[in-house]
C-alpha cells in the first residue's frame, strides 16, 4: 500500500447518455484499479466522484470512505445518471467541492482532478477549467473517445504528454500505472518521500520549509522492527534532499524529518521506506581493450552491500585458473600476462557483506 501521501483526489465521471453501459462499467473498473494501492484516511488520500450529467451530482464526499474495501464497494455501486454532457457545469461544481469543508475536502493538501471523458461536451469547459488550475488543482484527462486534441490539451495541466491520455476504453489498464505514478508525484511533491531506492540506500526529498541560515533539519531513521537502533543526522536548512546509505536490504525504515527553526513551528514529516532485496551483482560483465597479452574487465553495478569481487580467469579448454581480488568500490580491472590468440573464460563473483556470493561469466579472446 502507498501511505504517507496526503491528497484530495476527485474523479469527474462522464455519466451522460452519450456513454454506453459497457463503457461506464469499464471506467469504474479503471477508477478502482487506479486508487487500489492507496491508503485512505484524514492523513492520507481521500477521494470523491462527481457525475457529469444534465446537472452535476456528487456520488459521495471526500471523507466518507476511509478504507479500500468500502471505497471499492462504493465505486462498484455507482450508477450511471444518463442526461446531457454538461461538463462545464460539472467543473464549476467540482471547484466548489474540492475546496469545501462540508464535502470533506482539506484546506492545505494537494488537489488532483481526474476527468474521464468520451471526448464530448455540450458546454464550454475552458473557463471553469482555468479557474480550477489557477486554484492549484492538477488536472489529468483520460479521453476514451475521439475528442478534440487541442481543446483537451489546453484543458489538462501542462505538459499535456504527462496529463492527457487518449486510450480506447478496453485499453484503460495500459495507462493505469503511469497515471497513478503521475498522481503520486503531485501528492508527494510537498511531503517527505523517498526516491532512487536500492537494497542499501535511498534518497529523501522534502519541500523547502526552512530558509534562515541558522535553522536546520534533524533527520531520524530506524528499522520499523527495531526502533531502538535509531540513527540521527543533522542537515542545514538550505537542503531539500539527502541520501541515506549502508542500510539493510529488504527492511522497512521509519523516517522522521524535524524542521528546527526558532522563528516558526513546522510539524515533523514522516515516511516509511522499504529497501529492495539485494540486487544480483554483477548483472553484466564487459570485456574491452583486448590486446595479445591483456584485456580490461568491467562489471556493473557496484553496490554498497558488496565488500569485494573475485575475478577468476583461465584459458579454454583447460583447467588452470588464476584469481584476482578487487575491492568492492571498484568495478573494473586489467587482466595481464596472458597468452596471445587464446580464448579465456572470465568469472566475476560479488561477495556481499551478508556472506552471499553471486557470479557471472563472460568469454574473452586475446589478439594474435
PDB file of N, CA, C and O in Angstrom, residues 16-83:
ATOM      1  N   UNK A  16     -23.240  10.706 -18.671  1.00  0.00           N
ATOM      2  CA  UNK A  16     -24.339  11.135 -19.551  1.00  0.00           C
ATOM      3  C   UNK A  16     -24.771  10.018 -20.500  1.00  0.00           C
ATOM      4  O   UNK A  16     -24.145   8.958 -20.568  1.00  0.00           O
ATOM      5  N   UNK A  17     -25.836  10.280 -21.224  1.00  0.00           N
ATOM      6  CA  UNK A  17     -26.397   9.295 -22.154  1.00  0.00           C
ATOM      7  C   UNK A  17     -25.498   8.983 -23.335  1.00  0.00           C
ATOM      8  O   UNK A  17     -25.726   8.007 -24.054  1.00  0.00           O
ATOM      9  N   UNK A  18     -24.425   9.801 -23.546  1.00  0.00           N
ATOM     10  CA  UNK A  18     -23.540   9.526 -24.692  1.00  0.00           C
ATOM     11  C   UNK A  18     -22.570   8.372 -24.388  1.00  0.00           C
ATOM     12  O   UNK A  18     -21.821   7.954 -25.259  1.00  0.00           O
ATOM     13  N   UNK A  19     -22.571   7.873 -23.151  1.00  0.00           N
ATOM     14  CA  UNK A  19     -21.660   6.792 -22.744  1.00  0.00           C
ATOM     15  C   UNK A  19     -22.459   5.491 -22.657  1.00  0.00           C
ATOM     16  O   UNK A  19     -23.521   5.461 -22.030  1.00  0.00           O
ATOM     17  N   UNK A  20     -21.954   4.412 -23.261  1.00  0.00           N
ATOM     18  CA  UNK A  20     -22.695   3.144 -23.198  1.00  0.00           C
ATOM     19  C   UNK A  20     -22.526   2.512 -21.818  1.00  0.00           C
ATOM     20  O   UNK A  20     -21.573   2.811 -21.092  1.00  0.00           O
ATOM     21  N   UNK A  21     -23.444   1.608 -21.489  1.00  0.00           N
ATOM     22  CA  UNK A  21     -23.383   0.921 -20.199  1.00  0.00           C
ATOM     23  C   UNK A  21     -22.049   0.177 -20.058  1.00  0.00           C
ATOM     24  O   UNK A  21     -21.410   0.203 -19.009  1.00  0.00           O
ATOM     25  N   UNK A  22     -21.605  -0.443 -21.156  1.00  0.00           N
ATOM     26  CA  UNK A  22     -20.349  -1.197 -21.146  1.00  0.00           C
ATOM     27  C   UNK A  22     -19.171  -0.270 -20.843  1.00  0.00           C
ATOM     28  O   UNK A  22     -18.322  -0.557 -19.991  1.00  0.00           O
ATOM     29  N   UNK A  23     -19.119   0.894 -21.538  1.00  0.00           N
ATOM     30  CA  UNK A  23     -18.018   1.844 -21.316  1.00  0.00           C
ATOM     31  C   UNK A  23     -18.012   2.313 -19.864  1.00  0.00           C
ATOM     32  O   UNK A  23     -16.958   2.406 -19.232  1.00  0.00           O
ATOM     33  N   UNK A  24     -19.205   2.594 -19.332  1.00  0.00           N
ATOM     34  CA  UNK A  24     -19.316   3.099 -17.969  1.00  0.00           C
ATOM     35  C   UNK A  24     -18.744   2.070 -16.975  1.00  0.00           C
ATOM     36  O   UNK A  24     -18.008   2.419 -16.060  1.00  0.00           O
ATOM     37  N   UNK A  25     -19.061   0.802 -17.205  1.00  0.00           N
ATOM     38  CA  UNK A  25     -18.574  -0.215 -16.257  1.00  0.00           C
ATOM     39  C   UNK A  25     -17.059  -0.399 -16.371  1.00  0.00           C
ATOM     40  O   UNK A  25     -16.374  -0.621 -15.375  1.00  0.00           O
ATOM     41  N   UNK A  26     -16.510  -0.263 -17.592  1.00  0.00           N
ATOM     42  CA  UNK A  26     -15.048  -0.361 -17.741  1.00  0.00           C
ATOM     43  C   UNK A  26     -14.347   0.813 -17.047  1.00  0.00           C
ATOM     44  O   UNK A  26     -13.279   0.655 -16.460  1.00  0.00           O
ATOM     45  N   UNK A  27     -14.939   1.997 -17.126  1.00  0.00           N
ATOM     46  CA  UNK A  27     -14.343   3.178 -16.486  1.00  0.00           C
ATOM     47  C   UNK A  27     -14.350   3.019 -14.962  1.00  0.00           C
ATOM     48  O   UNK A  27     -13.394   3.374 -14.277  1.00  0.00           O
ATOM     49  N   UNK A  28     -15.419   2.423 -14.426  1.00  0.00           N
ATOM     50  CA  UNK A  28     -15.476   2.186 -12.970  1.00  0.00           C
ATOM     51  C   UNK A  28     -14.353   1.227 -12.546  1.00  0.00           C
ATOM     52  O   UNK A  28     -13.688   1.451 -11.527  1.00  0.00           O
ATOM     53  N   UNK A  29     -14.132   0.174 -13.329  1.00  0.00           N
ATOM     54  CA  UNK A  29     -13.023  -0.762 -13.024  1.00  0.00           C
ATOM     55  C   UNK A  29     -11.686  -0.029 -13.035  1.00  0.00           C
ATOM     56  O   UNK A  29     -10.833  -0.251 -12.174  1.00  0.00           O
ATOM     57  N   UNK A  30     -11.523   0.840 -14.019  1.00  0.00           N
ATOM     58  CA  UNK A  30     -10.284   1.606 -14.169  1.00  0.00           C
ATOM     59  C   UNK A  30     -10.057   2.504 -12.936  1.00  0.00           C
ATOM     60  O   UNK A  30      -8.958   2.562 -12.384  1.00  0.00           O
ATOM     61  N   UNK A  31     -11.124   3.180 -12.488  1.00  0.00           N
ATOM     62  CA  UNK A  31     -11.001   4.060 -11.323  1.00  0.00           C
ATOM     63  C   UNK A  31     -10.564   3.252 -10.103  1.00  0.00           C
ATOM     64  O   UNK A  31      -9.695   3.670  -9.342  1.00  0.00           O
ATOM     65  N   UNK A  32     -11.181   2.084  -9.942  1.00  0.00           N
ATOM     66  CA  UNK A  32     -10.827   1.265  -8.783  1.00  0.00           C
ATOM     67  C   UNK A  32      -9.366   0.798  -8.856  1.00  0.00           C
ATOM     68  O   UNK A  32      -8.622   0.885  -7.891  1.00  0.00           O
ATOM     69  N   UNK A  33      -8.939   0.317 -10.045  1.00  0.00           N
ATOM     70  CA  UNK A  33      -7.544  -0.140 -10.202  1.00  0.00           C
ATOM     71  C   UNK A  33      -6.559   0.979  -9.876  1.00  0.00           C
ATOM     72  O   UNK A  33      -5.512   0.751  -9.288  1.00  0.00           O
ATOM     73  N   UNK A  34      -6.922   2.184 -10.300  1.00  0.00           N
ATOM     74  CA  UNK A  34      -6.040   3.332 -10.126  1.00  0.00           C
ATOM     75  C   UNK A  34      -5.793   3.630  -8.648  1.00  0.00           C
ATOM     76  O   UNK A  34      -4.662   3.898  -8.239  1.00  0.00           O
ATOM     77  N   UNK A  35      -6.822   3.577  -7.826  1.00  0.00           N
ATOM     78  CA  UNK A  35      -6.673   4.000  -6.427  1.00  0.00           C
ATOM     79  C   UNK A  35      -6.431   2.842  -5.468  1.00  0.00           C
ATOM     80  O   UNK A  35      -6.139   3.054  -4.297  1.00  0.00           O
ATOM     81  N   UNK A  36      -6.527   1.610  -5.986  1.00  0.00           N
ATOM     82  CA  UNK A  36      -6.478   0.440  -5.122  1.00  0.00           C
ATOM     83  C   UNK A  36      -5.238   0.393  -4.189  1.00  0.00           C
ATOM     84  O   UNK A  36      -5.385   0.051  -3.021  1.00  0.00           O
ATOM     85  N   UNK A  37      -4.014   0.783  -4.641  1.00  0.00           N
ATOM     86  CA  UNK A  37      -2.879   0.699  -3.701  1.00  0.00           C
ATOM     87  C   UNK A  37      -2.817   1.816  -2.656  1.00  0.00           C
ATOM     88  O   UNK A  37      -2.015   1.754  -1.744  1.00  0.00           O
ATOM     89  N   UNK A  38      -3.625   2.868  -2.805  1.00  0.00           N
ATOM     90  CA  UNK A  38      -3.526   3.986  -1.863  1.00  0.00           C
ATOM     91  C   UNK A  38      -4.067   3.616  -0.494  1.00  0.00           C
ATOM     92  O   UNK A  38      -4.913   2.743  -0.355  1.00  0.00           O
ATOM     93  N   UNK A  39      -3.571   4.328   0.525  1.00  0.00           N
ATOM     94  CA  UNK A  39      -4.152   4.239   1.867  1.00  0.00           C
ATOM     95  C   UNK A  39      -5.084   5.432   2.014  1.00  0.00           C
ATOM     96  O   UNK A  39      -4.700   6.561   1.678  1.00  0.00           O
ATOM     97  N   UNK A  40      -6.305   5.188   2.498  1.00  0.00           N
ATOM     98  CA  UNK A  40      -7.297   6.257   2.594  1.00  0.00           C
ATOM     99  C   UNK A  40      -7.471   6.706   4.033  1.00  0.00           C
ATOM    100  O   UNK A  40      -7.378   5.904   4.953  1.00  0.00           O
ATOM    101  N   UNK A  41      -7.728   7.986   4.225  1.00  0.00           N
ATOM    102  CA  UNK A  41      -7.977   8.485   5.574  1.00  0.00           C
ATOM    103  C   UNK A  41      -7.645   9.952   5.672  1.00  0.00           C
ATOM    104  O   UNK A  41      -7.116  10.550   4.727  1.00  0.00           O
ATOM    105  N   UNK A  42      -7.947  10.560   6.830  1.00  0.00           N
ATOM    106  CA  UNK A  42      -7.764  12.009   7.003  1.00  0.00           C
ATOM    107  C   UNK A  42      -6.307  12.452   6.898  1.00  0.00           C
ATOM    108  O   UNK A  42      -6.028  13.617   6.674  1.00  0.00           O
ATOM    109  N   UNK A  43      -5.352  11.507   7.036  1.00  0.00           N
ATOM    110  CA  UNK A  43      -3.934  11.878   6.881  1.00  0.00           C
ATOM    111  C   UNK A  43      -3.354  11.280   5.604  1.00  0.00           C
ATOM    112  O   UNK A  43      -2.146  11.317   5.381  1.00  0.00           O
ATOM    113  N   UNK A  44      -4.192  10.675   4.789  1.00  0.00           N
ATOM    114  CA  UNK A  44      -3.707  10.033   3.560  1.00  0.00           C
ATOM    115  C   UNK A  44      -4.514  10.557   2.369  1.00  0.00           C
ATOM    116  O   UNK A  44      -4.775  11.748   2.293  1.00  0.00           O
ATOM    117  N   UNK A  45      -4.909   9.667   1.470  1.00  0.00           N
ATOM    118  CA  UNK A  45      -5.668  10.094   0.300  1.00  0.00           C
ATOM    119  C   UNK A  45      -7.163  10.049   0.619  1.00  0.00           C
ATOM    120  O   UNK A  45      -7.627   9.160   1.331  1.00  0.00           O
ATOM    121  N   UNK A  46      -7.889  11.050   0.131  1.00  0.00           N
ATOM    122  CA  UNK A  46      -9.352  10.998   0.191  1.00  0.00           C
ATOM    123  C   UNK A  46      -9.846  11.157  -1.245  1.00  0.00           C
ATOM    124  O   UNK A  46      -9.241  11.877  -2.032  1.00  0.00           O
ATOM    125  N   UNK A  47     -10.939  10.481  -1.551  1.00  0.00           N
ATOM    126  CA  UNK A  47     -11.419  10.563  -2.926  1.00  0.00           C
ATOM    127  C   UNK A  47     -12.924  10.760  -2.988  1.00  0.00           C
ATOM    128  O   UNK A  47     -13.644  10.416  -2.053  1.00  0.00           O
ATOM    129  N   UNK A  48     -13.363  11.366  -4.082  1.00  0.00           N
ATOM    130  CA  UNK A  48     -14.783  11.666  -4.275  1.00  0.00           C
ATOM    131  C   UNK A  48     -15.080  11.541  -5.773  1.00  0.00           C
ATOM    132  O   UNK A  48     -14.160  11.595  -6.594  1.00  0.00           O
ATOM    133  N   UNK A  49     -16.358  11.340  -6.102  1.00  0.00           N
ATOM    134  CA  UNK A  49     -16.764  11.247  -7.521  1.00  0.00           C
ATOM    135  C   UNK A  49     -17.872  12.253  -7.787  1.00  0.00           C
ATOM    136  O   UNK A  49     -18.829  12.348  -7.009  1.00  0.00           O
ATOM    137  N   UNK A  50     -17.726  12.997  -8.878  1.00  0.00           N
ATOM    138  CA  UNK A  50     -18.811  13.867  -9.347  1.00  0.00           C
ATOM    139  C   UNK A  50     -19.232  13.399 -10.732  1.00  0.00           C
ATOM    140  O   UNK A  50     -18.391  13.169 -11.607  1.00  0.00           O
ATOM    141  N   UNK A  51     -20.550  13.222 -10.917  1.00  0.00           N
ATOM    142  CA  UNK A  51     -21.088  12.804 -12.216  1.00  0.00           C
ATOM    143  C   UNK A  51     -21.276  14.004 -13.128  1.00  0.00           C
ATOM    144  O   UNK A  51     -21.799  15.033 -12.713  1.00  0.00           O
ATOM    145  N   UNK A  52     -20.884  13.828 -14.402  1.00  0.00           N
ATOM    146  CA  UNK A  52     -21.240  14.796 -15.445  1.00  0.00           C
ATOM    147  C   UNK A  52     -22.564  14.329 -16.037  1.00  0.00           C
ATOM    148  O   UNK A  52     -22.662  13.217 -16.548  1.00  0.00           O
ATOM    149  N   UNK A  53     -23.578  15.185 -15.929  1.00  0.00           N
ATOM    150  CA  UNK A  53     -24.890  14.847 -16.477  1.00  0.00           C
ATOM    151  C   UNK A  53     -25.563  16.174 -16.798  1.00  0.00           C
ATOM    152  O   UNK A  53     -24.877  17.178 -16.995  1.00  0.00           O
ATOM    153  N   UNK A  54     -26.914  16.202 -16.836  1.00  0.00           N
ATOM    154  CA  UNK A  54     -27.604  17.474 -17.068  1.00  0.00           C
ATOM    155  C   UNK A  54     -27.271  18.432 -15.919  1.00  0.00           C
ATOM    156  O   UNK A  54     -26.872  19.569 -16.137  1.00  0.00           O
ATOM    157  N   UNK A  55     -27.416  17.951 -14.694  1.00  0.00           N
ATOM    158  CA  UNK A  55     -26.916  18.697 -13.516  1.00  0.00           C
ATOM    159  C   UNK A  55     -25.858  17.831 -12.844  1.00  0.00           C
ATOM    160  O   UNK A  55     -26.040  16.617 -12.723  1.00  0.00           O
ATOM    161  N   UNK A  56     -24.769  18.462 -12.366  1.00  0.00           N
ATOM    162  CA  UNK A  56     -23.717  17.675 -11.712  1.00  0.00           C
ATOM    163  C   UNK A  56     -24.208  17.102 -10.387  1.00  0.00           C
ATOM    164  O   UNK A  56     -24.989  17.736  -9.686  1.00  0.00           O
ATOM    165  N   UNK A  57     -23.761  15.900 -10.072  1.00  0.00           N
ATOM    166  CA  UNK A  57     -24.186  15.238  -8.836  1.00  0.00           C
ATOM    167  C   UNK A  57     -22.965  14.613  -8.166  1.00  0.00           C
ATOM    168  O   UNK A  57     -22.162  13.966  -8.846  1.00  0.00           O
ATOM    169  N   UNK A  58     -22.863  14.803  -6.851  1.00  0.00           N
ATOM    170  CA  UNK A  58     -21.759  14.177  -6.125  1.00  0.00           C
ATOM    171  C   UNK A  58     -22.190  12.787  -5.660  1.00  0.00           C
ATOM    172  O   UNK A  58     -23.209  12.641  -5.010  1.00  0.00           O
ATOM    173  N   UNK A  59     -21.402  11.770  -6.023  1.00  0.00           N
ATOM    174  CA  UNK A  59     -21.729  10.387  -5.625  1.00  0.00           C
ATOM    175  C   UNK A  59     -21.470  10.188  -4.130  1.00  0.00           C
ATOM    176  O   UNK A  59     -22.270   9.612  -3.421  1.00  0.00           O
ATOM    177  N   UNK A  60     -20.302  10.664  -3.659  1.00  0.00           N
ATOM    178  CA  UNK A  60     -20.017  10.629  -2.211  1.00  0.00           C
ATOM    179  C   UNK A  60     -18.948  11.678  -1.924  1.00  0.00           C
ATOM    180  O   UNK A  60     -18.129  11.982  -2.785  1.00  0.00           O
ATOM    181  N   UNK A  61     -18.960  12.263  -0.690  1.00  0.00           N
ATOM    182  CA  UNK A  61     -17.958  13.279  -0.336  1.00  0.00           C
ATOM    183  C   UNK A  61     -16.601  12.640  -0.038  1.00  0.00           C
ATOM    184  O   UNK A  61     -16.499  11.424   0.097  1.00  0.00           O
ATOM    185  N   UNK A  62     -15.583  13.491   0.075  1.00  0.00           N
ATOM    186  CA  UNK A  62     -14.210  13.017   0.259  1.00  0.00           C
ATOM    187  C   UNK A  62     -14.020  12.176   1.519  1.00  0.00           C
ATOM    188  O   UNK A  62     -13.243  11.239   1.530  1.00  0.00           O
ATOM    189  N   UNK A  63     -14.704  12.560   2.594  1.00  0.00           N
ATOM    190  CA  UNK A  63     -14.375  11.923   3.874  1.00  0.00           C
ATOM    191  C   UNK A  63     -15.289  10.755   4.215  1.00  0.00           C
ATOM    192  O   UNK A  63     -15.314  10.302   5.343  1.00  0.00           O
ATOM    193  N   UNK A  64     -16.042  10.235   3.228  1.00  0.00           N
ATOM    194  CA  UNK A  64     -16.956   9.153   3.591  1.00  0.00           C
ATOM    195  C   UNK A  64     -16.275   7.789   3.671  1.00  0.00           C
ATOM    196  O   UNK A  64     -16.502   7.031   4.599  1.00  0.00           O
ATOM    197  N   UNK A  65     -15.442   7.451   2.688  1.00  0.00           N
ATOM    198  CA  UNK A  65     -14.874   6.094   2.642  1.00  0.00           C
ATOM    199  C   UNK A  65     -13.393   6.130   2.988  1.00  0.00           C
ATOM    200  O   UNK A  65     -12.597   6.702   2.262  1.00  0.00           O
ATOM    201  N   UNK A  66     -13.058   5.516   4.132  1.00  0.00           N
ATOM    202  CA  UNK A  66     -11.682   5.630   4.627  1.00  0.00           C
ATOM    203  C   UNK A  66     -10.972   4.283   4.648  1.00  0.00           C
ATOM    204  O   UNK A  66     -10.000   4.089   5.348  1.00  0.00           O
ATOM    205  N   UNK A  67     -11.478   3.325   3.842  1.00  0.00           N
ATOM    206  CA  UNK A  67     -10.745   2.064   3.673  1.00  0.00           C
ATOM    207  C   UNK A  67     -10.948   1.628   2.232  1.00  0.00           C
ATOM    208  O   UNK A  67     -11.951   1.978   1.616  1.00  0.00           O
ATOM    209  N   UNK A  68      -9.993   0.844   1.708  1.00  0.00           N
ATOM    210  CA  UNK A  68     -10.146   0.493   0.293  1.00  0.00           C
ATOM    211  C   UNK A  68     -11.342  -0.420   0.068  1.00  0.00           C
ATOM    212  O   UNK A  68     -11.969  -0.362  -0.973  1.00  0.00           O
ATOM    213  N   UNK A  69     -11.667  -1.243   1.055  1.00  0.00           N
ATOM    214  CA  UNK A  69     -12.822  -2.135   0.892  1.00  0.00           C
ATOM    215  C   UNK A  69     -14.122  -1.375   0.695  1.00  0.00           C
ATOM    216  O   UNK A  69     -14.891  -1.647  -0.236  1.00  0.00           O
ATOM    217  N   UNK A  70     -14.372  -0.387   1.571  1.00  0.00           N
ATOM    218  CA  UNK A  70     -15.637   0.362   1.463  1.00  0.00           C
ATOM    219  C   UNK A  70     -15.636   1.220   0.203  1.00  0.00           C
ATOM    220  O   UNK A  70     -16.666   1.379  -0.450  1.00  0.00           O
ATOM    221  N   UNK A  71     -14.457   1.750  -0.165  1.00  0.00           N
ATOM    222  CA  UNK A  71     -14.387   2.578  -1.370  1.00  0.00           C
ATOM    223  C   UNK A  71     -14.636   1.733  -2.621  1.00  0.00           C
ATOM    224  O   UNK A  71     -15.361   2.143  -3.532  1.00  0.00           O
ATOM    225  N   UNK A  72     -14.074   0.540  -2.633  1.00  0.00           N
ATOM    226  CA  UNK A  72     -14.262  -0.342  -3.793  1.00  0.00           C
ATOM    227  C   UNK A  72     -15.755  -0.625  -3.990  1.00  0.00           C
ATOM    228  O   UNK A  72     -16.269  -0.552  -5.102  1.00  0.00           O
ATOM    229  N   UNK A  73     -16.438  -0.912  -2.896  1.00  0.00           N
ATOM    230  CA  UNK A  73     -17.871  -1.188  -2.966  1.00  0.00           C
ATOM    231  C   UNK A  73     -18.631   0.050  -3.465  1.00  0.00           C
ATOM    232  O   UNK A  73     -19.525  -0.051  -4.295  1.00  0.00           O
ATOM    233  N   UNK A  74     -18.235   1.232  -2.970  1.00  0.00           N
ATOM    234  CA  UNK A  74     -18.925   2.476  -3.364  1.00  0.00           C
ATOM    235  C   UNK A  74     -18.744   2.744  -4.858  1.00  0.00           C
ATOM    236  O   UNK A  74     -19.682   3.184  -5.538  1.00  0.00           O
ATOM    237  N   UNK A  75     -17.546   2.468  -5.376  1.00  0.00           N
ATOM    238  CA  UNK A  75     -17.322   2.667  -6.824  1.00  0.00           C
ATOM    239  C   UNK A  75     -18.168   1.663  -7.608  1.00  0.00           C
ATOM    240  O   UNK A  75     -18.810   1.990  -8.599  1.00  0.00           O
ATOM    241  N   UNK A  76     -18.197   0.419  -7.106  1.00  0.00           N
ATOM    242  CA  UNK A  76     -18.969  -0.627  -7.775  1.00  0.00           C
ATOM    243  C   UNK A  76     -20.458  -0.282  -7.811  1.00  0.00           C
ATOM    244  O   UNK A  76     -21.151  -0.561  -8.777  1.00  0.00           O
ATOM    245  N   UNK A  77     -20.951   0.334  -6.725  1.00  0.00           N
ATOM    246  CA  UNK A  77     -22.383   0.660  -6.626  1.00  0.00           C
ATOM    247  C   UNK A  77     -22.776   1.922  -7.393  1.00  0.00           C
ATOM    248  O   UNK A  77     -23.946   2.276  -7.440  1.00  0.00           O
ATOM    249  N   UNK A  78     -21.780   2.630  -7.939  1.00  0.00           N
ATOM    250  CA  UNK A  78     -22.081   3.880  -8.653  1.00  0.00           C
ATOM    251  C   UNK A  78     -22.909   3.592  -9.910  1.00  0.00           C
ATOM    252  O   UNK A  78     -22.540   2.732 -10.713  1.00  0.00           O
ATOM    253  N   UNK A  79     -24.028   4.289 -10.049  1.00  0.00           N
ATOM    254  CA  UNK A  79     -24.927   4.075 -11.207  1.00  0.00           C
ATOM    255  C   UNK A  79     -24.861   5.246 -12.170  1.00  0.00           C
ATOM    256  O   UNK A  79     -24.760   6.401 -11.734  1.00  0.00           O
ATOM    257  N   UNK A  80     -24.979   4.937 -13.450  1.00  0.00           N
ATOM    258  CA  UNK A  80     -24.962   5.967 -14.485  1.00  0.00           C
ATOM    259  C   UNK A  80     -26.253   6.782 -14.435  1.00  0.00           C
ATOM    260  O   UNK A  80     -27.341   6.237 -14.275  1.00  0.00           O
ATOM    261  N   UNK A  81     -26.123   8.119 -14.572  1.00  0.00           N
ATOM    262  CA  UNK A  81     -27.306   9.000 -14.462  1.00  0.00           C
ATOM    263  C   UNK A  81     -27.994   9.278 -15.793  1.00  0.00           C
ATOM    264  O   UNK A  81     -29.130   9.712 -15.812  1.00  0.00           O
ATOM    265  N   UNK A  82     -27.264   9.075 -16.922  1.00  0.00           N
ATOM    266  CA  UNK A  82     -27.743   9.473 -18.254  1.00  0.00           C
ATOM    267  C   UNK A  82     -27.831  11.013 -18.336  1.00  0.00           C
ATOM    268  O   UNK A  82     -27.116  11.684 -17.639  1.00  0.00           O
ATOM    269  N   UNK A  83     -28.679  11.564 -19.197  1.00  0.00           N
ATOM    270  CA  UNK A  83     -28.781  13.030 -19.300  1.00  0.00           C
ATOM    271  C   UNK A  83     -27.727  13.625 -20.230  1.00  0.00           C
ATOM    272  O   UNK A  83     -27.032  12.911 -20.954  1.00  0.00           O
TER     273      UNK A  83
END
